């Protein structure tokens, strides 16, 4: 229950605070734009500095001048675009027996043709005590590993990428360009939180192997991030300003300015930025050809919403091929145009994958029925029960 | 027997809702359909046809694109539409028995196949037209019953041979309707006037 009156009191200074913050951001933005301009003639030196410096923040690797902007080319027709997404019902500490569910969607559209699309979602119910370890195949040392939310999320990400690869293979038509579009980042940052080094490494290794299969099959893979919070390009400018050597007054530092604010000023509608290399350590286990590069793209305003800077991640091998970069750029823009500012096919993949509250309740109901039929008690915690039936 | 065009997705003794197969032609308003079941064949009149979203939480919106553009660039849109119809059950034929113009003892099974009625079966659904009483006295409140009668009489006329014998059947049905409508000639006239013959 939210006491709106008490909340209202706390809103008193909210607007004024946000105005001050925005002013701070704007002055940083001006400094960042000046640095971007100044570093242009010496960008190759900056590239070297970015390679060798260890400033303690993630710095974008350079492949071209960081202020470069490229217009979009028209999207080819026909073209195949595939996407996958996943959702889950996490193992619930308040529900016995322990079990969880993954639901992975697969979408393939043959744009410009009248061919039937692929639109499906496949549920995967896991309840065996060994199941998590099974999913980890040879991890004998992790026999006691619990099906934690982190592991389930990591498995879901893996399944999504697997489904994407599989759908791309299924939908591929000889001679027709294809793009496989994933949701979110291809860099497995979240695995860092797992607190289990062996498991983390195993999961990254398997993810890296999947990325390599895209390369082996020549399937152009990219992922789209809406409203990205990354700061690697701004961090690069901090390096240029030597903020690592002479830390400035916190008010004068560019720290905290997201890359997207910078590219709002640099890119015109539809344009994409230079391609940068991710320096994230998590991908030291990715094969060099599958390490992640990225660019920003100015998604134009639509009928119902403002313009946005999106982030597109691609594997290194794709970044090396200008024609494939153009293809990915054109497909992402066309998707965003049709999807009212966000890739239409990703919305569709999400719609297919999502498990709604009503369906989740049904899932537990089915489990309860099965348990009853087997003559076993179905145990929810008293806490879970009390949340369902608040008393008056 | 004709190929099924739809499948029952909600069912009661009085009416059922069926989803039309993607590749099939939806039945016309007022058309006769048949649902074979274990113990009986059910006969029903299509009283409402609807096109809508497959998913209850997704509404159709205007895109400003032609159907062809939609198919080529937004293939999910047409994929997520479906046609459903409601049919009022008015007669049944028990296995090996005669046709009965009354509600069946059991509803159609969920997922039972629905096929259009061939002309000879529509013809068999003739005098004494007891089902007209069911339709007029206990109409589905969301369906304008007179319009349903107009469509139904058109079907009766055609099944009985159109210009070659259809008029007799139409007259017989008209007489039943006249009695049902308590000699409300205005109403009867407005129904008969609209039957396309």
mmCIF file with all atom_site columns, N, CA, C and O in Angstrom, chain A residues 86-130:
data_model
loop_
_atom_site.group_PDB
_atom_site.id
_atom_site.type_symbol
_atom_site.label_atom_id
_atom_site.label_alt_id
_atom_site.label_comp_id
_atom_site.label_asym_id
_atom_site.label_entity_id
_atom_site.label_seq_id
_atom_site.pdbx_PDB_ins_code
_atom_site.Cartn_x
_atom_site.Cartn_y
_atom_site.Cartn_z
_atom_site.occupancy
_atom_site.B_iso_or_equiv
_atom_site.pdbx_formal_charge
_atom_site.auth_seq_id
_atom_site.auth_comp_id
_atom_site.auth_asym_id
_atom_site.auth_atom_id
_atom_site.pdbx_PDB_model_num
ATOM 1   N N  . UNK A 1 86  ? 13.318 -14.816 -24.357 1.00 0.00 ? 86  UNK A N  1
ATOM 2   C CA . UNK A 1 86  ? 12.955 -15.828 -23.372 1.00 0.00 ? 86  UNK A CA 1
ATOM 3   C C  . UNK A 1 86  ? 12.427 -15.208 -22.105 1.00 0.00 ? 86  UNK A C  1
ATOM 4   O O  . UNK A 1 86  ? 12.696 -14.050 -21.808 1.00 0.00 ? 86  UNK A O  1
ATOM 5   N N  . UNK A 1 87  ? 11.652 -15.988 -21.375 1.00 0.00 ? 87  UNK A N  1
ATOM 6   C CA . UNK A 1 87  ? 11.249 -15.565 -20.039 1.00 0.00 ? 87  UNK A CA 1
ATOM 7   C C  . UNK A 1 87  ? 11.239 -16.812 -19.174 1.00 0.00 ? 87  UNK A C  1
ATOM 8   O O  . UNK A 1 87  ? 11.441 -17.917 -19.670 1.00 0.00 ? 87  UNK A O  1
ATOM 9   N N  . UNK A 1 88  ? 11.010 -16.637 -17.894 1.00 0.00 ? 88  UNK A N  1
ATOM 10  C CA . UNK A 1 88  ? 11.122 -17.776 -16.997 1.00 0.00 ? 88  UNK A CA 1
ATOM 11  C C  . UNK A 1 88  ? 10.185 -17.618 -15.810 1.00 0.00 ? 88  UNK A C  1
ATOM 12  O O  . UNK A 1 88  ? 9.743  -16.516 -15.513 1.00 0.00 ? 88  UNK A O  1
ATOM 13  N N  . UNK A 1 89  ? 9.898  -18.742 -15.192 1.00 0.00 ? 89  UNK A N  1
ATOM 14  C CA . UNK A 1 89  ? 9.321  -18.710 -13.854 1.00 0.00 ? 89  UNK A CA 1
ATOM 15  C C  . UNK A 1 89  ? 10.451 -19.206 -12.964 1.00 0.00 ? 89  UNK A C  1
ATOM 16  O O  . UNK A 1 89  ? 10.876 -20.357 -13.070 1.00 0.00 ? 89  UNK A O  1
ATOM 17  N N  . UNK A 1 90  ? 10.976 -18.309 -12.150 1.00 0.00 ? 90  UNK A N  1
ATOM 18  C CA . UNK A 1 90  ? 12.121 -18.649 -11.316 1.00 0.00 ? 90  UNK A CA 1
ATOM 19  C C  . UNK A 1 90  ? 11.730 -19.676 -10.269 1.00 0.00 ? 90  UNK A C  1
ATOM 20  O O  . UNK A 1 90  ? 10.574 -19.733 -9.852  1.00 0.00 ? 90  UNK A O  1
ATOM 21  N N  . UNK A 1 91  ? 12.698 -20.465 -9.811  1.00 0.00 ? 91  UNK A N  1
ATOM 22  C CA . UNK A 1 91  ? 12.399 -21.330 -8.677  1.00 0.00 ? 91  UNK A CA 1
ATOM 23  C C  . UNK A 1 91  ? 11.984 -20.438 -7.516  1.00 0.00 ? 91  UNK A C  1
ATOM 24  O O  . UNK A 1 91  ? 12.606 -19.406 -7.271  1.00 0.00 ? 91  UNK A O  1
ATOM 25  N N  . UNK A 1 92  ? 10.910 -20.819 -6.835  1.00 0.00 ? 92  UNK A N  1
ATOM 26  C CA . UNK A 1 92  ? 10.355 -19.989 -5.780  1.00 0.00 ? 92  UNK A CA 1
ATOM 27  C C  . UNK A 1 92  ? 10.678 -20.630 -4.441  1.00 0.00 ? 92  UNK A C  1
ATOM 28  O O  . UNK A 1 92  ? 10.294 -21.764 -4.177  1.00 0.00 ? 92  UNK A O  1
ATOM 29  N N  . UNK A 1 93  ? 11.408 -19.902 -3.602  1.00 0.00 ? 93  UNK A N  1
ATOM 30  C CA . UNK A 1 93  ? 11.809 -20.428 -2.305  1.00 0.00 ? 93  UNK A CA 1
ATOM 31  C C  . UNK A 1 93  ? 10.589 -20.784 -1.456  1.00 0.00 ? 93  UNK A C  1
ATOM 32  O O  . UNK A 1 93  ? 10.653 -21.594 -0.548  1.00 0.00 ? 93  UNK A O  1
ATOM 33  N N  . UNK A 1 94  ? 9.466  -20.138 -1.778  1.00 0.00 ? 94  UNK A N  1
ATOM 34  C CA . UNK A 1 94  ? 8.259  -20.358 -0.981  1.00 0.00 ? 94  UNK A CA 1
ATOM 35  C C  . UNK A 1 94  ? 7.384  -21.467 -1.551  1.00 0.00 ? 94  UNK A C  1
ATOM 36  O O  . UNK A 1 94  ? 6.258  -21.645 -1.116  1.00 0.00 ? 94  UNK A O  1
ATOM 37  N N  . UNK A 1 95  ? 7.868  -22.144 -2.580  1.00 0.00 ? 95  UNK A N  1
ATOM 38  C CA . UNK A 1 95  ? 7.063  -23.226 -3.170  1.00 0.00 ? 95  UNK A CA 1
ATOM 39  C C  . UNK A 1 95  ? 7.871  -24.518 -3.160  1.00 0.00 ? 95  UNK A C  1
ATOM 40  O O  . UNK A 1 95  ? 9.028  -24.550 -3.547  1.00 0.00 ? 95  UNK A O  1
ATOM 41  N N  . UNK A 1 96  ? 7.278  -25.541 -2.697  1.00 0.00 ? 96  UNK A N  1
ATOM 42  C CA . UNK A 1 96  ? 7.851  -26.881 -2.716  1.00 0.00 ? 96  UNK A CA 1
ATOM 43  C C  . UNK A 1 96  ? 6.970  -27.739 -3.603  1.00 0.00 ? 96  UNK A C  1
ATOM 44  O O  . UNK A 1 96  ? 5.771  -27.636 -3.503  1.00 0.00 ? 96  UNK A O  1
ATOM 45  N N  . UNK A 1 97  ? 7.405  -28.571 -4.480  1.00 0.00 ? 97  UNK A N  1
ATOM 46  C CA . UNK A 1 97  ? 8.784  -28.875 -4.837  1.00 0.00 ? 97  UNK A CA 1
ATOM 47  C C  . UNK A 1 97  ? 9.452  -27.775 -5.659  1.00 0.00 ? 97  UNK A C  1
ATOM 48  O O  . UNK A 1 97  ? 8.779  -26.980 -6.302  1.00 0.00 ? 97  UNK A O  1
ATOM 49  N N  . UNK A 1 98  ? 10.773 -27.792 -5.645  1.00 0.00 ? 98  UNK A N  1
ATOM 50  C CA . UNK A 1 98  ? 11.550 -26.826 -6.419  1.00 0.00 ? 98  UNK A CA 1
ATOM 51  C C  . UNK A 1 98  ? 11.458 -27.153 -7.903  1.00 0.00 ? 98  UNK A C  1
ATOM 52  O O  . UNK A 1 98  ? 11.640 -28.300 -8.298  1.00 0.00 ? 98  UNK A O  1
ATOM 53  N N  . UNK A 1 99  ? 11.133 -26.159 -8.683  1.00 0.00 ? 99  UNK A N  1
ATOM 54  C CA . UNK A 1 99  ? 11.086 -26.367 -10.129 1.00 0.00 ? 99  UNK A CA 1
ATOM 55  C C  . UNK A 1 99  ? 11.139 -24.992 -10.789 1.00 0.00 ? 99  UNK A C  1
ATOM 56  O O  . UNK A 1 99  ? 10.971 -23.976 -10.134 1.00 0.00 ? 99  UNK A O  1
ATOM 57  N N  . UNK A 1 100 ? 11.420 -24.977 -12.060 1.00 0.00 ? 100 UNK A N  1
ATOM 58  C CA . UNK A 1 100 ? 11.390 -23.709 -12.782 1.00 0.00 ? 100 UNK A CA 1
ATOM 59  C C  . UNK A 1 100 ? 11.034 -23.964 -14.236 1.00 0.00 ? 100 UNK A C  1
ATOM 60  O O  . UNK A 1 100 ? 10.987 -25.115 -14.695 1.00 0.00 ? 100 UNK A O  1
ATOM 61  N N  . UNK A 1 101 ? 10.743 -22.861 -14.923 1.00 0.00 ? 101 UNK A N  1
ATOM 62  C CA . UNK A 1 101 ? 10.286 -22.977 -16.300 1.00 0.00 ? 101 UNK A CA 1
ATOM 63  C C  . UNK A 1 101 ? 11.001 -21.938 -17.164 1.00 0.00 ? 101 UNK A C  1
ATOM 64  O O  . UNK A 1 101 ? 11.148 -20.786 -16.766 1.00 0.00 ? 101 UNK A O  1
ATOM 65  N N  . UNK A 1 102 ? 11.449 -22.391 -18.338 1.00 0.00 ? 102 UNK A N  1
ATOM 66  C CA . UNK A 1 102 ? 11.972 -21.451 -19.336 1.00 0.00 ? 102 UNK A CA 1
ATOM 67  C C  . UNK A 1 102 ? 10.989 -21.444 -20.500 1.00 0.00 ? 102 UNK A C  1
ATOM 68  O O  . UNK A 1 102 ? 10.448 -22.487 -20.863 1.00 0.00 ? 102 UNK A O  1
ATOM 69  N N  . UNK A 1 103 ? 10.741 -20.271 -21.058 1.00 0.00 ? 103 UNK A N  1
ATOM 70  C CA . UNK A 1 103 ? 9.869  -20.191 -22.223 1.00 0.00 ? 103 UNK A CA 1
ATOM 71  C C  . UNK A 1 103 ? 10.596 -19.372 -23.288 1.00 0.00 ? 103 UNK A C  1
ATOM 72  O O  . UNK A 1 103 ? 10.839 -18.185 -23.102 1.00 0.00 ? 103 UNK A O  1
ATOM 73  N N  . UNK A 1 104 ? 10.984 -20.029 -24.369 1.00 0.00 ? 104 UNK A N  1
ATOM 74  C CA . UNK A 1 104 ? 11.833 -19.382 -25.380 1.00 0.00 ? 104 UNK A CA 1
ATOM 75  C C  . UNK A 1 104 ? 11.052 -19.224 -26.685 1.00 0.00 ? 104 UNK A C  1
ATOM 76  O O  . UNK A 1 104 ? 10.496 -20.193 -27.205 1.00 0.00 ? 104 UNK A O  1
ATOM 77  N N  . UNK A 1 105 ? 11.012 -17.989 -27.191 1.00 0.00 ? 105 UNK A N  1
ATOM 78  C CA . UNK A 1 105 ? 10.283 -17.745 -28.436 1.00 0.00 ? 105 UNK A CA 1
ATOM 79  C C  . UNK A 1 105 ? 11.231 -17.732 -29.630 1.00 0.00 ? 105 UNK A C  1
ATOM 80  O O  . UNK A 1 105 ? 12.423 -17.461 -29.481 1.00 0.00 ? 105 UNK A O  1
ATOM 81  N N  . UNK A 1 106 ? 10.673 -18.034 -30.776 1.00 0.00 ? 106 UNK A N  1
ATOM 82  C CA . UNK A 1 106 ? 11.432 -18.004 -32.038 1.00 0.00 ? 106 UNK A CA 1
ATOM 83  C C  . UNK A 1 106 ? 10.568 -17.319 -33.086 1.00 0.00 ? 106 UNK A C  1
ATOM 84  O O  . UNK A 1 106 ? 9.437  -17.734 -33.314 1.00 0.00 ? 106 UNK A O  1
ATOM 85  N N  . UNK A 1 107 ? 11.134 -16.288 -33.706 1.00 0.00 ? 107 UNK A N  1
ATOM 86  C CA . UNK A 1 107 ? 10.398 -15.555 -34.734 1.00 0.00 ? 107 UNK A CA 1
ATOM 87  C C  . UNK A 1 107 ? 11.273 -15.481 -35.984 1.00 0.00 ? 107 UNK A C  1
ATOM 88  O O  . UNK A 1 107 ? 12.475 -15.229 -35.887 1.00 0.00 ? 107 UNK A O  1
ATOM 89  N N  . UNK A 1 108 ? 10.665 -15.699 -37.148 1.00 0.00 ? 108 UNK A N  1
ATOM 90  C CA . UNK A 1 108 ? 11.381 -15.480 -38.412 1.00 0.00 ? 108 UNK A CA 1
ATOM 91  C C  . UNK A 1 108 ? 10.410 -14.837 -39.396 1.00 0.00 ? 108 UNK A C  1
ATOM 92  O O  . UNK A 1 108 ? 9.322  -15.362 -39.635 1.00 0.00 ? 108 UNK A O  1
ATOM 93  N N  . UNK A 1 109 ? 10.795 -13.679 -39.906 1.00 0.00 ? 109 UNK A N  1
ATOM 94  C CA . UNK A 1 109 ? 9.978  -12.968 -40.890 1.00 0.00 ? 109 UNK A CA 1
ATOM 95  C C  . UNK A 1 109 ? 10.738 -12.921 -42.216 1.00 0.00 ? 109 UNK A C  1
ATOM 96  O O  . UNK A 1 109 ? 11.913 -12.565 -42.244 1.00 0.00 ? 109 UNK A O  1
ATOM 97  N N  . UNK A 1 110 ? 10.044 -13.255 -43.282 1.00 0.00 ? 110 UNK A N  1
ATOM 98  C CA . UNK A 1 110 ? 10.627 -13.152 -44.626 1.00 0.00 ? 110 UNK A CA 1
ATOM 99  C C  . UNK A 1 110 ? 10.077 -11.881 -45.248 1.00 0.00 ? 110 UNK A C  1
ATOM 100 O O  . UNK A 1 110 ? 9.112  -11.917 -45.997 1.00 0.00 ? 110 UNK A O  1
ATOM 101 N N  . UNK A 1 111 ? 10.678 -10.744 -44.909 1.00 0.00 ? 111 UNK A N  1
ATOM 102 C CA . UNK A 1 111 ? 10.147 -9.461  -45.371 1.00 0.00 ? 111 UNK A CA 1
ATOM 103 C C  . UNK A 1 111 ? 10.174 -9.346  -46.884 1.00 0.00 ? 111 UNK A C  1
ATOM 104 O O  . UNK A 1 111 ? 11.102 -9.813  -47.542 1.00 0.00 ? 111 UNK A O  1
ATOM 105 N N  . UNK A 1 112 ? 9.128  -8.706  -47.403 1.00 0.00 ? 112 UNK A N  1
ATOM 106 C CA . UNK A 1 112 ? 9.045  -8.488  -48.841 1.00 0.00 ? 112 UNK A CA 1
ATOM 107 C C  . UNK A 1 112 ? 8.487  -9.693  -49.581 1.00 0.00 ? 112 UNK A C  1
ATOM 108 O O  . UNK A 1 112 ? 8.411  -9.678  -50.807 1.00 0.00 ? 112 UNK A O  1
ATOM 109 N N  . UNK A 1 113 ? 8.131  -10.740 -48.851 1.00 0.00 ? 113 UNK A N  1
ATOM 110 C CA . UNK A 1 113 ? 7.553  -11.925 -49.491 1.00 0.00 ? 113 UNK A CA 1
ATOM 111 C C  . UNK A 1 113 ? 6.222  -12.234 -48.822 1.00 0.00 ? 113 UNK A C  1
ATOM 112 O O  . UNK A 1 113 ? 5.875  -11.624 -47.815 1.00 0.00 ? 113 UNK A O  1
ATOM 113 N N  . UNK A 1 114 ? 5.500  -13.208 -49.407 1.00 0.00 ? 114 UNK A N  1
ATOM 114 C CA . UNK A 1 114 ? 4.245  -13.630 -48.798 1.00 0.00 ? 114 UNK A CA 1
ATOM 115 C C  . UNK A 1 114 ? 4.423  -14.944 -48.046 1.00 0.00 ? 114 UNK A C  1
ATOM 116 O O  . UNK A 1 114 ? 3.460  -15.611 -47.683 1.00 0.00 ? 114 UNK A O  1
ATOM 117 N N  . UNK A 1 115 ? 5.686  -15.329 -47.809 1.00 0.00 ? 115 UNK A N  1
ATOM 118 C CA . UNK A 1 115 ? 5.952  -16.589 -47.105 1.00 0.00 ? 115 UNK A CA 1
ATOM 119 C C  . UNK A 1 115 ? 5.486  -16.496 -45.660 1.00 0.00 ? 115 UNK A C  1
ATOM 120 O O  . UNK A 1 115 ? 5.589  -15.445 -45.042 1.00 0.00 ? 115 UNK A O  1
ATOM 121 N N  . UNK A 1 116 ? 5.014  -17.624 -45.142 1.00 0.00 ? 116 UNK A N  1
ATOM 122 C CA . UNK A 1 116 ? 4.498  -17.650 -43.770 1.00 0.00 ? 116 UNK A CA 1
ATOM 123 C C  . UNK A 1 116 ? 5.618  -17.408 -42.772 1.00 0.00 ? 116 UNK A C  1
ATOM 124 O O  . UNK A 1 116 ? 6.711  -17.947 -42.914 1.00 0.00 ? 116 UNK A O  1
ATOM 125 N N  . UNK A 1 117 ? 5.364  -16.595 -41.761 1.00 0.00 ? 117 UNK A N  1
ATOM 126 C CA . UNK A 1 117 ? 6.391  -16.377 -40.737 1.00 0.00 ? 117 UNK A CA 1
ATOM 127 C C  . UNK A 1 117 ? 6.480  -17.564 -39.774 1.00 0.00 ? 117 UNK A C  1
ATOM 128 O O  . UNK A 1 117 ? 5.551  -18.365 -39.697 1.00 0.00 ? 117 UNK A O  1
ATOM 129 N N  . UNK A 1 118 ? 7.605  -17.671 -39.080 1.00 0.00 ? 118 UNK A N  1
ATOM 130 C CA . UNK A 1 118 ? 7.694  -18.602 -37.949 1.00 0.00 ? 118 UNK A CA 1
ATOM 131 C C  . UNK A 1 118 ? 7.417  -17.759 -36.700 1.00 0.00 ? 118 UNK A C  1
ATOM 132 O O  . UNK A 1 118 ? 8.052  -16.719 -36.505 1.00 0.00 ? 118 UNK A O  1
ATOM 133 N N  . UNK A 1 119 ? 6.473  -18.176 -35.889 1.00 0.00 ? 119 UNK A N  1
ATOM 134 C CA . UNK A 1 119 ? 6.169  -17.481 -34.633 1.00 0.00 ? 119 UNK A CA 1
ATOM 135 C C  . UNK A 1 119 ? 5.787  -18.539 -33.627 1.00 0.00 ? 119 UNK A C  1
ATOM 136 O O  . UNK A 1 119 ? 4.712  -19.121 -33.720 1.00 0.00 ? 119 UNK A O  1
ATOM 137 N N  . UNK A 1 120 ? 6.673  -18.815 -32.685 1.00 0.00 ? 120 UNK A N  1
ATOM 138 C CA . UNK A 1 120 ? 6.356  -19.864 -31.728 1.00 0.00 ? 120 UNK A CA 1
ATOM 139 C C  . UNK A 1 120 ? 7.115  -19.647 -30.432 1.00 0.00 ? 120 UNK A C  1
ATOM 140 O O  . UNK A 1 120 ? 8.067  -18.876 -30.379 1.00 0.00 ? 120 UNK A O  1
ATOM 141 N N  . UNK A 1 121 ? 6.675  -20.331 -29.394 1.00 0.00 ? 121 UNK A N  1
ATOM 142 C CA . UNK A 1 121 ? 7.400  -20.321 -28.122 1.00 0.00 ? 121 UNK A CA 1
ATOM 143 C C  . UNK A 1 121 ? 7.347  -21.730 -27.574 1.00 0.00 ? 121 UNK A C  1
ATOM 144 O O  . UNK A 1 121 ? 6.324  -22.406 -27.677 1.00 0.00 ? 121 UNK A O  1
ATOM 145 N N  . UNK A 1 122 ? 8.472  -22.191 -27.050 1.00 0.00 ? 122 UNK A N  1
ATOM 146 C CA . UNK A 1 122 ? 8.559  -23.552 -26.550 1.00 0.00 ? 122 UNK A CA 1
ATOM 147 C C  . UNK A 1 122 ? 8.864  -23.526 -25.045 1.00 0.00 ? 122 UNK A C  1
ATOM 148 O O  . UNK A 1 122 ? 9.901  -23.011 -24.634 1.00 0.00 ? 122 UNK A O  1
ATOM 149 N N  . UNK A 1 123 ? 7.934  -24.046 -24.223 1.00 0.00 ? 123 UNK A N  1
ATOM 150 C CA . UNK A 1 123 ? 8.204  -24.097 -22.784 1.00 0.00 ? 123 UNK A CA 1
ATOM 151 C C  . UNK A 1 123 ? 9.112  -25.263 -22.443 1.00 0.00 ? 123 UNK A C  1
ATOM 152 O O  . UNK A 1 123 ? 9.121  -26.283 -23.129 1.00 0.00 ? 123 UNK A O  1
ATOM 153 N N  . UNK A 1 124 ? 9.896  -25.095 -21.397 1.00 0.00 ? 124 UNK A N  1
ATOM 154 C CA . UNK A 1 124 ? 10.847 -26.115 -20.966 1.00 0.00 ? 124 UNK A CA 1
ATOM 155 C C  . UNK A 1 124 ? 10.757 -26.182 -19.435 1.00 0.00 ? 124 UNK A C  1
ATOM 156 O O  . UNK A 1 124 ? 11.235 -25.294 -18.745 1.00 0.00 ? 124 UNK A O  1
ATOM 157 N N  . UNK A 1 125 ? 10.089 -27.227 -18.947 1.00 0.00 ? 125 UNK A N  1
ATOM 158 C CA . UNK A 1 125 ? 9.809  -27.357 -17.516 1.00 0.00 ? 125 UNK A CA 1
ATOM 159 C C  . UNK A 1 125 ? 10.887 -28.218 -16.886 1.00 0.00 ? 125 UNK A C  1
ATOM 160 O O  . UNK A 1 125 ? 11.144 -29.323 -17.348 1.00 0.00 ? 125 UNK A O  1
ATOM 161 N N  . UNK A 1 126 ? 11.537 -27.707 -15.831 1.00 0.00 ? 126 UNK A N  1
ATOM 162 C CA . UNK A 1 126 ? 12.646 -28.449 -15.223 1.00 0.00 ? 126 UNK A CA 1
ATOM 163 C C  . UNK A 1 126 ? 12.384 -28.638 -13.742 1.00 0.00 ? 126 UNK A C  1
ATOM 164 O O  . UNK A 1 126 ? 12.098 -27.688 -13.032 1.00 0.00 ? 126 UNK A O  1
ATOM 165 N N  . UNK A 1 127 ? 12.485 -29.884 -13.320 1.00 0.00 ? 127 UNK A N  1
ATOM 166 C CA . UNK A 1 127 ? 12.162 -30.167 -11.929 1.00 0.00 ? 127 UNK A CA 1
ATOM 167 C C  . UNK A 1 127 ? 13.053 -31.233 -11.315 1.00 0.00 ? 127 UNK A C  1
ATOM 168 O O  . UNK A 1 127 ? 13.035 -31.441 -10.111 1.00 0.00 ? 127 UNK A O  1
ATOM 169 N N  . UNK A 1 128 ? 13.850 -31.951 -12.117 1.00 0.00 ? 128 UNK A N  1
ATOM 170 C CA . UNK A 1 128 ? 14.725 -32.973 -11.554 1.00 0.00 ? 128 UNK A CA 1
ATOM 171 C C  . UNK A 1 128 ? 15.800 -32.327 -10.702 1.00 0.00 ? 128 UNK A C  1
ATOM 172 O O  . UNK A 1 128 ? 16.327 -31.280 -11.065 1.00 0.00 ? 128 UNK A O  1
ATOM 173 N N  . UNK A 1 129 ? 16.107 -32.961 -9.601  1.00 0.00 ? 129 UNK A N  1
ATOM 174 C CA . UNK A 1 129 ? 17.164 -32.440 -8.746  1.00 0.00 ? 129 UNK A CA 1
ATOM 175 C C  . UNK A 1 129 ? 18.449 -32.293 -9.543  1.00 0.00 ? 129 UNK A C  1
ATOM 176 O O  . UNK A 1 129 ? 19.220 -31.363 -9.379  1.00 0.00 ? 129 UNK A O  1
ATOM 177 N N  . UNK A 1 130 ? 18.632 -33.215 -10.470 1.00 0.00 ? 130 UNK A N  1
ATOM 178 C CA . UNK A 1 130 ? 19.882 -33.202 -11.239 1.00 0.00 ? 130 UNK A CA 1
ATOM 179 C C  . UNK A 1 130 ? 19.806 -32.250 -12.430 1.00 0.00 ? 130 UNK A C  1
ATOM 180 O O  . UNK A 1 130 ? 20.790 -32.043 -13.110 1.00 0.00 ? 130 UNK A O  1
#
